[in-house]
Amino acid sequence: MKEMTRYLWPKDDLGTKFRVGLAELRNAVFASVAQKAIRGVARNVFEHLLRLDLNFHLTKQTGGLTRALDRGTKGISFLLTSMVFHLLPTALEISMVCGILTWQYGFKFAAITVLTMAGYSAFTIWTTAWRTKFRRQANAADNKGSTLAVDSLINYEAVKYFNNEKFEVMRYDNALKQYQQNSIKVATSLAFLNSGQNIIFSSALTGMMYLAATGVASGSLTVGDLVMVNQLVFQLSVPLNFLGSVYRELRQSLLDMETLFNLQKVNVTIKDKPDAKPLVLSKGGEIKFENVKFAYHPDRQILRDLTLTIPAGKKVAIVGPSGCGKSTLLRLLFRSYDVQGGRILIDDQDIRDVQVDSLRKSIGVVPQDTPLFNDTVEHNIRYGQINASLDEVKAAAQRAHIHNTIEKFPDGYGTKVGERGMMISGGEKQRLAVSRLLLKDPPLLFFDEATSALDTHTEQALMNNINGILREKSRTSLFVAHRLRTIFDSDLIIVLKDGKVAETGTHRELIDHDGVYSELWSAQETLFNEDGSEREATGQDTSESLKEHKTSK
């Protein structure tokens, strides 16, 4: 019975299970530490990316950034695991084996051991450094492939409109081909590294066996010593091979982490000064541009010594030909960029001297290209004020004339809008953006072609509603517009041309002036009656109407 028990439960099985249990406990405890570290690094990098200025994100490609984050966090996990569980114990094991060989069998064995260690380490380090360029090239090709795939999928409709599926597949395949070629170089160089390591170790083993056999033949060593030397050398091979592979993977992990940490090295150009204070709207939000200069590229100046004033509590429109700097004004006011000359004041406070967060909380923007999350309608509206209730969300949608439309959606406010809002119309996207702005309820309102995707009836209704909101609290509002019929009733119209103010005034004043604004108005072939109604007409009718209007004045 005892023999049967010994057969079913070997004597050392309890010890094996105990060791396995300790190893699993170690892994469980370390997993918490490693994942917490990875989470902290990934969060910090992501936060840093969100703090970077607009220019960085316009020049970087999303696919490459997400790939760098993914590889970098995996590299951190491997680095922590290797350092704690492998490198230190393995180094201790190598030291003990080398010490026993040296102390027990003399300097010849010690010399071979030292030469083996030095040669093995030097060859591993040199070859791994040589292989690094292949891994870097493979990473670049991987980033490019990911970027092309993400870009094509995001712009899926454009691909379909122009029947360019084969072209996109070809671009993606070319990136995969580059990755394949570099991956082959990585694999073949790895085979060279492994072969060299085996040659070095086999040479050391042959030398030690020769010395041990000679000692046995001369009687200075016993057969047991020969066996012990053999076992010690093989014991040395395990940590050496392991260290070689760990060092190789460690270099790869460090290379993957390099891109991740390089993102953190990108300077945040738009940041608070040490003594920055919150923005205080003591005069209701008067905005002044004083001799402002700005260029996205040194060879193309956008704003040239621009000076203008946007009165507090007034509806002001910025118009002008394309490329004159209209949208740039909004980006500068929001501090997506900083001016390169002059200054911008809000209630006599230089916006570079106030806290960025307080400035942006005071500003609401409805951009021309409405950014929406691939989430529900409710989430996209509530983004204007995260803590808003559903009733507040619905109230904002009603003020933006989209509540009834949302109620007709299959899931109402729970309807998903799709990637970049592709599952709803352009007009619905713009009204959602207006809803989000109304929910934020800031004192300064900026509209960049906010109704360009709406039909005439909806546009008029929404503009009437926006005008009513502006009158309620006497807000400072700035409208950038190409369609002049949306801003003809503004308190002040500022016309830009070539980065400077060409003329200012009300609609009627500018029509009478017969300048840039009058030309733009004529080109749009829109007639306005005295009560502000509109009707489409030919260019000839527009010209005759303008003459009659001026004569009556």
Coordinates of C-alpha atoms in Angstrom, one line a residue:
M1 CA 0.0 0.0 0.0
K2 CA 2.9 2.4 0.8
E3 CA 4.5 1.5 -2.5
M4 CA 1.3 2.3 -4.3
T5 CA 1.0 5.6 -2.5
R6 CA 4.5 6.5 -3.4
Y7 CA 3.8 5.7 -7.0
L8 CA 0.6 7.8 -7.1
W9 CA 2.2 10.7 -5.1
P10 CA 5.9 10.9 -5.6
K11 CA 8.0 12.0 -2.7
D12 CA 9.1 15.3 -4.3
D13 CA 5.7 16.1 -5.7
L14 CA 4.8 18.2 -2.7
G15 CA 7.9 20.3 -3.1
T16 CA 7.3 20.8 -6.8
K17 CA 3.7 21.9 -6.2
F18 CA 5.0 24.3 -3.5
R19 CA 7.5 25.8 -5.9
V20 CA 4.9 26.2 -8.7
G21 CA 2.5 27.7 -6.2
L22 CA 5.1 30.3 -5.1
A23 CA 5.8 31.1 -8.8
E24 CA 2.1 31.7 -9.5
L25 CA 1.8 33.8 -6.3
R26 CA 4.8 35.8 -7.5
N27 CA 3.3 36.3 -10.9
A28 CA -0.1 37.4 -9.4
V29 CA 1.6 39.9 -7.1
F30 CA 3.8 41.3 -9.8
A31 CA 1.0 41.6 -12.3
S32 CA -0.6 44.2 -10.1
V33 CA 2.6 46.2 -9.9
A34 CA 3.4 45.9 -13.6
Q35 CA 0.0 46.8 -14.8
K36 CA -0.2 49.8 -12.5
A37 CA 3.1 51.1 -13.9
I38 CA 2.0 50.5 -17.5
R39 CA -1.3 52.3 -16.8
G40 CA 0.5 55.2 -15.3
V41 CA 2.9 55.6 -18.2
A42 CA 0.1 55.2 -20.8
R43 CA -2.1 57.7 -19.0
N44 CA 0.7 60.3 -18.8
V45 CA 1.6 59.9 -22.5
F46 CA -2.1 60.2 -23.5
E47 CA -2.5 63.3 -21.3
H48 CA 0.6 64.8 -22.8
L49 CA -0.7 64.2 -26.3
L50 CA -4.0 66.0 -25.5
R51 CA -2.0 68.9 -24.1
L52 CA 0.1 69.3 -27.3
D53 CA -0.9 72.2 -29.7
L54 CA -3.0 71.8 -32.8
N55 CA 0.0 71.9 -35.1
F56 CA 1.4 68.6 -33.7
H57 CA -1.9 66.8 -34.3
L58 CA -2.3 68.2 -37.8
T59 CA 1.1 66.9 -38.8
K60 CA 1.0 63.5 -37.0
Q61 CA -1.0 60.5 -38.1
T62 CA -3.4 58.8 -35.7
G63 CA -2.6 55.2 -36.7
G64 CA 1.2 55.7 -36.0
L65 CA 0.5 57.2 -32.6
T66 CA -1.8 54.4 -31.4
R67 CA 0.7 51.8 -32.6
A68 CA 3.5 53.5 -30.7
L69 CA 1.4 53.5 -27.6
D70 CA 0.6 49.9 -27.9
R71 CA 4.1 48.7 -28.5
G72 CA 5.6 51.0 -25.9
T73 CA 3.3 49.7 -23.1
K74 CA 4.1 46.1 -24.0
G75 CA 7.8 47.0 -23.9
I76 CA 7.4 48.3 -20.4
S77 CA 5.8 45.1 -19.2
F78 CA 8.7 43.0 -20.6
L79 CA 11.3 45.3 -19.2
L80 CA 9.9 45.1 -15.7
T81 CA 9.4 41.4 -15.8
S82 CA 13.0 40.8 -17.1
M83 CA 14.7 43.1 -14.6
V84 CA 12.9 41.7 -11.5
F85 CA 12.5 38.0 -12.2
H86 CA 15.3 37.1 -14.7
L87 CA 18.3 39.4 -14.8
L88 CA 19.1 39.5 -11.1
P89 CA 18.6 35.7 -10.4
T90 CA 20.4 34.7 -13.6
A91 CA 23.4 37.0 -12.8
L92 CA 23.6 35.4 -9.3
E93 CA 23.6 31.9 -10.8
I94 CA 26.4 32.8 -13.3
S95 CA 28.5 34.2 -10.5
M96 CA 28.1 31.1 -8.4
V97 CA 29.0 28.7 -11.2
C98 CA 32.1 30.8 -12.2
G99 CA 33.2 30.9 -8.6
I100 CA 32.9 27.2 -8.0
L101 CA 34.9 26.4 -11.2
T102 CA 37.6 28.9 -10.3
W103 CA 37.9 27.8 -6.6
Q104 CA 37.7 24.1 -7.2
Y105 CA 39.7 23.6 -10.4
G106 CA 42.2 26.4 -10.8
F107 CA 43.0 29.3 -13.1
K108 CA 42.8 27.5 -16.4
F109 CA 39.2 26.7 -15.9
A110 CA 38.7 30.2 -14.6
A111 CA 40.4 31.7 -17.7
I112 CA 38.2 29.8 -20.1
T113 CA 35.1 30.8 -18.1
V114 CA 36.1 34.5 -18.1
L115 CA 36.9 34.4 -21.8
T116 CA 33.6 32.6 -22.6
M117 CA 31.7 35.2 -20.6
A118 CA 33.5 38.1 -22.2
G119 CA 33.3 36.7 -25.7
Y120 CA 29.6 35.7 -25.4
S121 CA 28.6 39.1 -23.9
A122 CA 30.6 41.1 -26.4
F123 CA 29.3 39.2 -29.4
T124 CA 25.7 39.4 -28.1
I125 CA 26.0 43.2 -27.5
W126 CA 27.7 43.9 -30.8
T127 CA 25.3 41.8 -32.9
T128 CA 22.2 43.1 -31.1
A129 CA 23.3 46.7 -31.7
W130 CA 23.8 45.9 -35.4
R131 CA 20.3 44.3 -35.5
T132 CA 18.7 47.4 -33.9
K133 CA 18.5 49.3 -37.2
F134 CA 16.5 46.4 -38.8
R135 CA 14.0 46.5 -35.9
R136 CA 13.7 50.3 -36.1
Q137 CA 13.0 50.0 -39.9
A138 CA 10.4 47.3 -39.2
N139 CA 8.7 49.5 -36.6
A140 CA 8.6 52.4 -39.0
A141 CA 7.0 50.1 -41.7
D142 CA 4.6 48.8 -39.1
N143 CA 3.6 52.4 -38.1
K144 CA 3.1 53.3 -41.8
G145 CA 0.9 50.3 -42.5
S146 CA -1.2 51.0 -39.4
T147 CA -1.5 54.7 -40.4
L148 CA -2.6 53.8 -44.0
A149 CA -5.1 51.3 -42.8
V150 CA -6.7 53.7 -40.2
D151 CA -6.7 56.6 -42.7
S152 CA -8.4 54.5 -45.4
L153 CA -11.0 53.2 -43.0
I154 CA -11.8 56.6 -41.6
N155 CA -12.2 57.9 -45.2
Y156 CA -14.1 54.9 -46.3
E157 CA -16.7 56.9 -48.2
A158 CA -14.0 58.8 -50.2
V159 CA -12.5 55.5 -51.2
K160 CA -15.8 54.3 -52.4
Y161 CA -16.7 57.5 -54.2
F162 CA -13.7 57.3 -56.4
N163 CA -13.4 53.5 -56.8
N164 CA -10.0 53.5 -55.2
E165 CA -10.2 50.2 -53.3
K166 CA -7.4 48.6 -55.3
F167 CA -5.2 51.7 -54.9
E168 CA -5.7 51.7 -51.1
V169 CA -5.0 47.9 -50.9
M170 CA -1.9 48.5 -53.0
R171 CA -0.6 51.2 -50.6
Y172 CA -1.3 49.0 -47.6
D173 CA 0.3 46.0 -49.3
N174 CA 3.4 48.1 -50.1
A175 CA 3.7 49.0 -46.4
L176 CA 3.3 45.3 -45.5
K177 CA 6.0 44.4 -48.0
Q178 CA 8.4 46.8 -46.4
Y179 CA 7.6 45.3 -43.0
Q180 CA 8.0 41.8 -44.4
Q181 CA 11.4 42.7 -45.9
N182 CA 12.6 44.2 -42.6
S183 CA 11.2 41.4 -40.6
I184 CA 13.1 38.9 -42.7
K185 CA 16.3 40.8 -41.9
V186 CA 15.4 40.7 -38.2
A187 CA 14.9 36.9 -38.4
T188 CA 18.1 36.2 -40.4
S189 CA 20.2 38.4 -38.1
L190 CA 18.7 36.6 -35.2
A191 CA 19.8 33.3 -36.7
F192 CA 23.3 34.7 -37.1
L193 CA 23.3 35.8 -33.4
N194 CA 22.1 32.4 -32.2
S195 CA 24.7 30.6 -34.3
G196 CA 27.6 32.7 -33.0
Q197 CA 26.5 32.2 -29.4
N198 CA 26.4 28.4 -29.9
I199 CA 29.8 28.4 -31.5
I200 CA 31.3 30.4 -28.5
F201 CA 29.7 28.1 -25.9
S202 CA 30.6 24.9 -27.8
S203 CA 34.2 26.1 -28.0
A204 CA 34.3 26.7 -24.3
L205 CA 32.7 23.4 -23.5
T206 CA 35.3 21.6 -25.7
G207 CA 38.2 23.4 -24.0
M208 CA 37.0 22.6 -20.5
M209 CA 36.3 18.9 -21.3
Y210 CA 39.8 18.7 -22.8
L211 CA 41.3 20.1 -19.6
A212 CA 39.2 17.9 -17.4
A213 CA 40.1 14.8 -19.4
T214 CA 43.8 15.6 -19.3
G215 CA 43.5 16.0 -15.5
V216 CA 41.8 12.6 -15.2
A217 CA 44.6 11.0 -17.4
S218 CA 47.3 12.6 -15.2
G219 CA 45.5 11.6 -12.0
S220 CA 45.0 15.2 -10.7
L221 CA 41.3 14.9 -11.3
T222 CA 38.8 12.1 -10.8
V223 CA 36.1 10.9 -13.1
G224 CA 33.6 12.6 -10.7
D225 CA 35.4 15.9 -11.3
L226 CA 35.0 15.4 -15.0
V227 CA 31.3 14.9 -14.6
M228 CA 31.0 17.9 -12.3
V229 CA 32.8 20.2 -14.7
N230 CA 30.6 19.0 -17.5
Q231 CA 27.5 19.6 -15.4
L232 CA 28.7 23.1 -14.2
V233 CA 29.4 24.1 -17.8
F234 CA 26.0 23.0 -18.9
Q235 CA 24.6 24.8 -15.9
L236 CA 26.4 27.9 -17.2
S237 CA 24.8 27.5 -20.6
V238 CA 21.3 27.9 -19.4
P239 CA 21.7 31.4 -17.9
L240 CA 24.0 32.5 -20.7
N241 CA 21.5 31.5 -23.4
F242 CA 18.7 33.1 -21.3
L243 CA 20.7 36.3 -20.8
G244 CA 21.4 36.5 -24.5
S245 CA 17.7 36.2 -25.4
V246 CA 16.7 38.6 -22.6
Y247 CA 19.2 41.2 -23.7
R248 CA 18.0 40.9 -27.3
E249 CA 14.3 41.3 -26.3
L250 CA 15.3 44.0 -23.9
R251 CA 16.9 46.0 -26.6
Q252 CA 13.8 45.5 -28.8
S253 CA 11.5 46.6 -25.9
L254 CA 13.7 49.7 -25.3
L255 CA 13.4 50.5 -29.0
D256 CA 9.6 50.2 -28.8
M257 CA 9.6 52.4 -25.7
E258 CA 11.8 54.9 -27.3
T259 CA 9.0 56.1 -29.6
L260 CA 6.6 56.2 -26.7
F261 CA 8.8 58.3 -24.5
N262 CA 9.9 60.5 -27.4
L263 CA 6.2 61.6 -27.6
Q264 CA 6.6 62.9 -24.0
K265 CA 9.7 64.9 -25.1
V266 CA 7.6 67.0 -27.5
N267 CA 7.3 70.4 -25.9
V268 CA 3.9 71.8 -25.0
T269 CA 4.0 75.3 -26.6
I270 CA 0.6 76.5 -25.3
K271 CA 0.9 76.5 -21.6
D272 CA 0.3 78.7 -18.5
K273 CA 2.8 81.2 -17.4
P274 CA 4.0 80.7 -13.8
D275 CA 1.9 83.7 -12.6
A276 CA -1.1 83.2 -14.9
K277 CA -4.5 84.1 -13.4
P278 CA -8.0 83.1 -14.4
L279 CA -9.7 85.2 -17.1
V280 CA -12.0 87.8 -15.6
L281 CA -14.7 89.3 -17.9
S282 CA -15.1 92.6 -16.2
K283 CA -16.3 94.5 -19.4
G284 CA -18.5 91.8 -20.8
G285 CA -16.0 90.3 -23.2
E286 CA -14.5 93.0 -25.4
I287 CA -11.9 91.5 -27.7
K288 CA -9.0 93.4 -29.2
F289 CA -6.4 92.4 -31.8
E290 CA -3.4 94.7 -31.6
N291 CA -0.8 94.5 -34.5
V292 CA -1.2 90.8 -34.6
K293 CA 1.1 88.8 -36.9
F294 CA 0.8 85.1 -37.6
A295 CA 1.9 82.5 -40.2
Y296 CA 1.5 78.7 -40.3
H297 CA 4.6 78.6 -42.5
P298 CA 7.3 81.3 -42.6
D299 CA 6.9 81.6 -46.4
R300 CA 3.2 82.4 -46.2
Q301 CA 2.1 85.2 -43.8
I302 CA -1.6 84.9 -42.9
L303 CA -2.1 88.0 -40.6
R304 CA -0.1 91.2 -41.1
D305 CA -0.3 93.7 -38.3
L306 CA -4.0 93.1 -37.9
T307 CA -5.7 95.5 -35.6
L308 CA -9.5 95.3 -34.8
T309 CA -11.9 95.5 -31.9
I310 CA -14.9 93.3 -31.2
P311 CA -17.2 95.2 -28.9
A312 CA -18.6 93.4 -25.8
G313 CA -22.1 92.0 -26.0
K314 CA -22.3 92.6 -29.8
K315 CA -22.8 90.2 -32.7
V316 CA -19.8 90.7 -34.9
A317 CA -19.1 89.0 -38.3
I318 CA -15.8 88.3 -39.9
V319 CA -16.0 88.0 -43.7
G320 CA -13.6 88.1 -46.6
P321 CA -12.2 86.0 -49.4
S322 CA -10.9 82.5 -48.7
G323 CA -7.4 82.4 -47.2
C324 CA -7.7 85.9 -45.7
G325 CA -7.4 84.6 -42.1
K326 CA -10.9 84.4 -40.8
S327 CA -10.8 80.9 -39.2
T328 CA -7.2 81.7 -38.0
L329 CA -8.7 84.5 -35.8
L330 CA -10.8 81.9 -33.9
R331 CA -7.8 79.5 -33.5
L332 CA -5.7 82.4 -32.1
L333 CA -8.5 83.5 -29.7
F334 CA -8.9 79.9 -28.5
R335 CA -5.0 79.7 -28.2
S336 CA -4.7 76.7 -30.4
Y337 CA -1.8 78.8 -31.6
D338 CA 0.0 81.8 -30.1
V339 CA 0.5 85.0 -32.0
Q340 CA 4.0 85.6 -33.5
G341 CA 3.7 89.3 -33.1
G342 CA 1.4 91.8 -31.3
R343 CA -1.2 90.6 -28.8
I344 CA -4.8 89.6 -28.3
L345 CA -6.8 91.2 -25.3
I346 CA -10.0 90.1 -23.7
D347 CA -11.2 92.9 -21.4
D348 CA -7.7 94.3 -21.4
Q349 CA -6.1 91.0 -20.4
D350 CA -3.5 89.5 -22.7
I351 CA -4.8 85.9 -23.3
R352 CA -1.2 84.7 -23.0
D353 CA -1.2 85.9 -19.4
V354 CA -4.3 84.1 -18.3
Q355 CA -4.9 80.5 -17.5
V356 CA -5.5 78.5 -20.7
D357 CA -8.2 76.4 -19.0
S358 CA -10.2 79.5 -17.8
L359 CA -9.9 81.0 -21.3
R360 CA -11.2 78.0 -23.0
K361 CA -14.0 77.5 -20.5
S362 CA -15.2 81.0 -21.4
I363 CA -15.3 80.3 -25.1
G364 CA -17.8 78.1 -27.0
V365 CA -17.0 77.1 -30.6
V366 CA -19.1 75.7 -33.4
P367 CA -16.6 74.7 -36.1
Q368 CA -17.3 74.3 -39.8
D369 CA -16.2 70.6 -39.7
T370 CA -18.2 69.2 -36.8
P371 CA -16.2 66.7 -34.7
L372 CA -18.4 63.9 -33.3
F373 CA -17.5 60.9 -31.2
N374 CA -18.5 57.4 -32.4
D375 CA -21.1 57.3 -29.6
T376 CA -24.7 58.1 -28.9
V377 CA -26.4 61.4 -29.7
E378 CA -26.9 62.0 -26.0
H379 CA -23.2 61.6 -25.3
N380 CA -22.2 64.0 -28.1
I381 CA -24.6 66.7 -26.9
R382 CA -23.7 66.1 -23.2
Y383 CA -20.0 66.6 -24.1
G384 CA -20.6 70.3 -23.8
Q385 CA -21.2 69.8 -20.1
I386 CA -20.4 66.3 -18.8
N387 CA -22.6 66.5 -15.7
A388 CA -25.7 67.7 -17.5
S389 CA -28.9 65.8 -16.9
L390 CA -30.9 64.2 -19.8
D391 CA -33.5 67.0 -19.4
E392 CA -30.8 69.6 -19.9
V393 CA -29.5 67.7 -22.9
K394 CA -33.0 67.7 -24.5
A395 CA -33.6 71.4 -23.7
A396 CA -30.3 72.2 -25.6
A397 CA -31.4 70.1 -28.5
Q398 CA -34.8 71.9 -28.6
R399 CA -33.1 75.3 -28.7
A400 CA -31.0 74.0 -31.6
H401 CA -34.1 72.8 -33.5
I402 CA -33.0 69.1 -33.6
H403 CA -35.0 67.6 -30.8
N404 CA -37.9 66.5 -33.0
T405 CA -35.4 65.0 -35.5
I406 CA -33.7 63.0 -32.7
E407 CA -37.0 61.7 -31.5
K408 CA -37.5 60.1 -34.9
F409 CA -34.2 58.2 -34.8
P410 CA -34.6 54.5 -34.1
D411 CA -33.2 54.7 -30.6
G412 CA -33.8 58.4 -30.0
Y413 CA -31.1 60.0 -27.9
G414 CA -29.4 56.6 -27.7
T415 CA -28.8 56.4 -31.4
K416 CA -25.1 55.9 -32.4
V417 CA -23.9 58.6 -34.8
G418 CA -21.0 56.4 -36.2
E419 CA -17.4 57.2 -36.9
R420 CA -17.0 61.0 -37.2
G421 CA -20.8 61.2 -37.3
M422 CA -21.1 59.6 -40.7
M423 CA -24.5 58.0 -39.9
I424 CA -26.3 61.3 -39.7
S425 CA -26.5 64.2 -42.2
G426 CA -24.2 67.3 -42.3
G427 CA -27.1 69.5 -41.1
E428 CA -27.8 67.2 -38.2
K429 CA -24.2 67.2 -37.2
Q430 CA -24.1 71.0 -37.2
R431 CA -27.2 71.2 -35.1
L432 CA -25.7 68.7 -32.6
A433 CA -22.7 71.0 -32.4
V434 CA -24.9 74.0 -31.7
S435 CA -26.7 71.9 -29.0
R436 CA -23.4 71.1 -27.4
L437 CA -22.4 74.8 -27.4
L438 CA -25.8 75.8 -25.9
L439 CA -25.3 73.2 -23.2
K440 CA -21.9 74.6 -22.3
D441 CA -23.4 78.1 -22.1
P442 CA -20.1 80.2 -22.3
P443 CA -20.0 84.0 -22.3
L444 CA -18.1 84.1 -25.6
L445 CA -19.5 82.4 -28.7
F446 CA -17.6 81.7 -31.9
F447 CA -19.3 80.3 -35.0
D448 CA -17.2 79.2 -37.9
E449 CA -19.7 78.6 -40.8
A450 CA -22.0 77.0 -38.3
T451 CA -24.9 76.7 -40.6
S452 CA -23.2 75.9 -43.9
A453 CA -24.7 72.4 -44.1
L454 CA -28.3 73.5 -43.4
D455 CA -31.2 74.1 -45.8
T456 CA -32.5 77.7 -46.0
H457 CA -35.5 77.1 -43.8
T458 CA -33.6 75.3 -41.0
E459 CA -30.8 77.9 -41.3
Q460 CA -33.2 80.8 -40.8
A461 CA -34.9 79.1 -37.9
L462 CA -31.7 78.3 -36.2
M463 CA -30.2 81.7 -36.7
N464 CA -33.3 83.3 -35.3
N465 CA -33.0 81.1 -32.3
I466 CA -29.2 81.9 -31.9
N467 CA -30.0 85.6 -32.2
G468 CA -32.6 85.3 -29.4
I469 CA -30.0 83.6 -27.2
L470 CA -27.5 86.4 -27.9
R471 CA -30.1 89.0 -26.9
E472 CA -31.0 87.2 -23.7
K473 CA -27.7 87.5 -22.0
S474 CA -26.0 90.1 -24.3
R475 CA -23.1 87.8 -25.2
T476 CA -20.1 88.6 -27.3
S477 CA -20.4 86.6 -30.4
L478 CA -18.2 86.2 -33.4
F479 CA -19.4 84.7 -36.7
V480 CA -17.1 83.6 -39.5
A481 CA -19.2 83.4 -42.6
H482 CA -19.0 82.9 -46.4
R483 CA -22.7 83.1 -46.8
L484 CA -23.4 86.7 -46.1
R485 CA -27.2 86.2 -45.6
T486 CA -26.5 84.6 -42.3
I487 CA -24.7 87.7 -40.9
F488 CA -26.2 90.7 -42.6
D489 CA -28.0 91.7 -39.4
S490 CA -24.7 91.8 -37.3
D491 CA -24.0 94.8 -35.2
L492 CA -20.6 95.0 -36.8
I493 CA -19.1 93.4 -39.9
I494 CA -15.3 93.3 -40.3
V495 CA -14.0 92.5 -43.8
L496 CA -10.6 91.0 -44.1
K497 CA -8.4 90.9 -47.1
D498 CA -4.7 89.8 -47.4
G499 CA -4.5 89.4 -43.6
K500 CA -5.6 93.0 -42.8
V501 CA -8.9 94.8 -42.1
A502 CA -10.2 96.1 -45.4
E503 CA -13.3 97.8 -44.1
T504 CA -15.8 97.7 -41.2
G505 CA -19.4 98.7 -40.6
T506 CA -22.9 97.5 -40.7
H507 CA -24.4 95.7 -43.7
R508 CA -25.9 98.8 -45.2
E509 CA -22.8 100.9 -44.6
L510 CA -20.6 98.4 -46.4
I511 CA -23.0 98.1 -49.3
D512 CA -23.0 101.9 -49.7
H513 CA -19.2 101.9 -49.5
D514 CA -19.0 99.8 -52.7
G515 CA -15.9 97.9 -51.6
V516 CA -14.9 94.3 -50.9
Y517 CA -18.1 93.5 -49.0
S518 CA -20.3 94.9 -51.8
E519 CA -18.4 92.7 -54.3
L520 CA -18.8 89.6 -52.2
W521 CA -22.5 90.4 -51.7
S522 CA -23.0 90.8 -55.5
A523 CA -21.2 87.6 -56.2
Q524 CA -23.5 85.5 -54.1
E525 CA -26.5 86.7 -56.1
T526 CA -28.8 87.2 -53.1
L527 CA -31.3 90.1 -52.8
F528 CA -32.4 91.4 -49.4
N529 CA -35.5 93.4 -49.0
E530 CA -35.8 96.2 -46.4
D531 CA -37.3 93.8 -43.9
G532 CA -34.4 91.3 -44.2
S533 CA -36.2 88.6 -46.3
E534 CA -34.3 87.0 -49.1
R535 CA -34.8 85.6 -52.6
E536 CA -32.5 84.2 -55.2
A537 CA -31.8 86.3 -58.2
T538 CA -29.5 86.6 -61.2
G539 CA -26.3 88.5 -61.1
Q540 CA -27.9 91.2 -63.3
D541 CA -30.8 91.6 -60.9
T542 CA -28.4 91.9 -58.0
S543 CA -26.4 94.6 -59.7
E544 CA -29.6 96.6 -60.5
S545 CA -30.9 96.2 -57.0
L546 CA -27.7 97.5 -55.5
K547 CA -27.9 100.5 -57.7
E548 CA -31.5 101.2 -56.7
H549 CA -30.6 100.7 -53.0
K550 CA -27.8 103.2 -53.2
T551 CA -29.9 105.7 -55.0
S552 CA -32.6 105.4 -52.4
K553 CA -30.0 106.0 -49.7

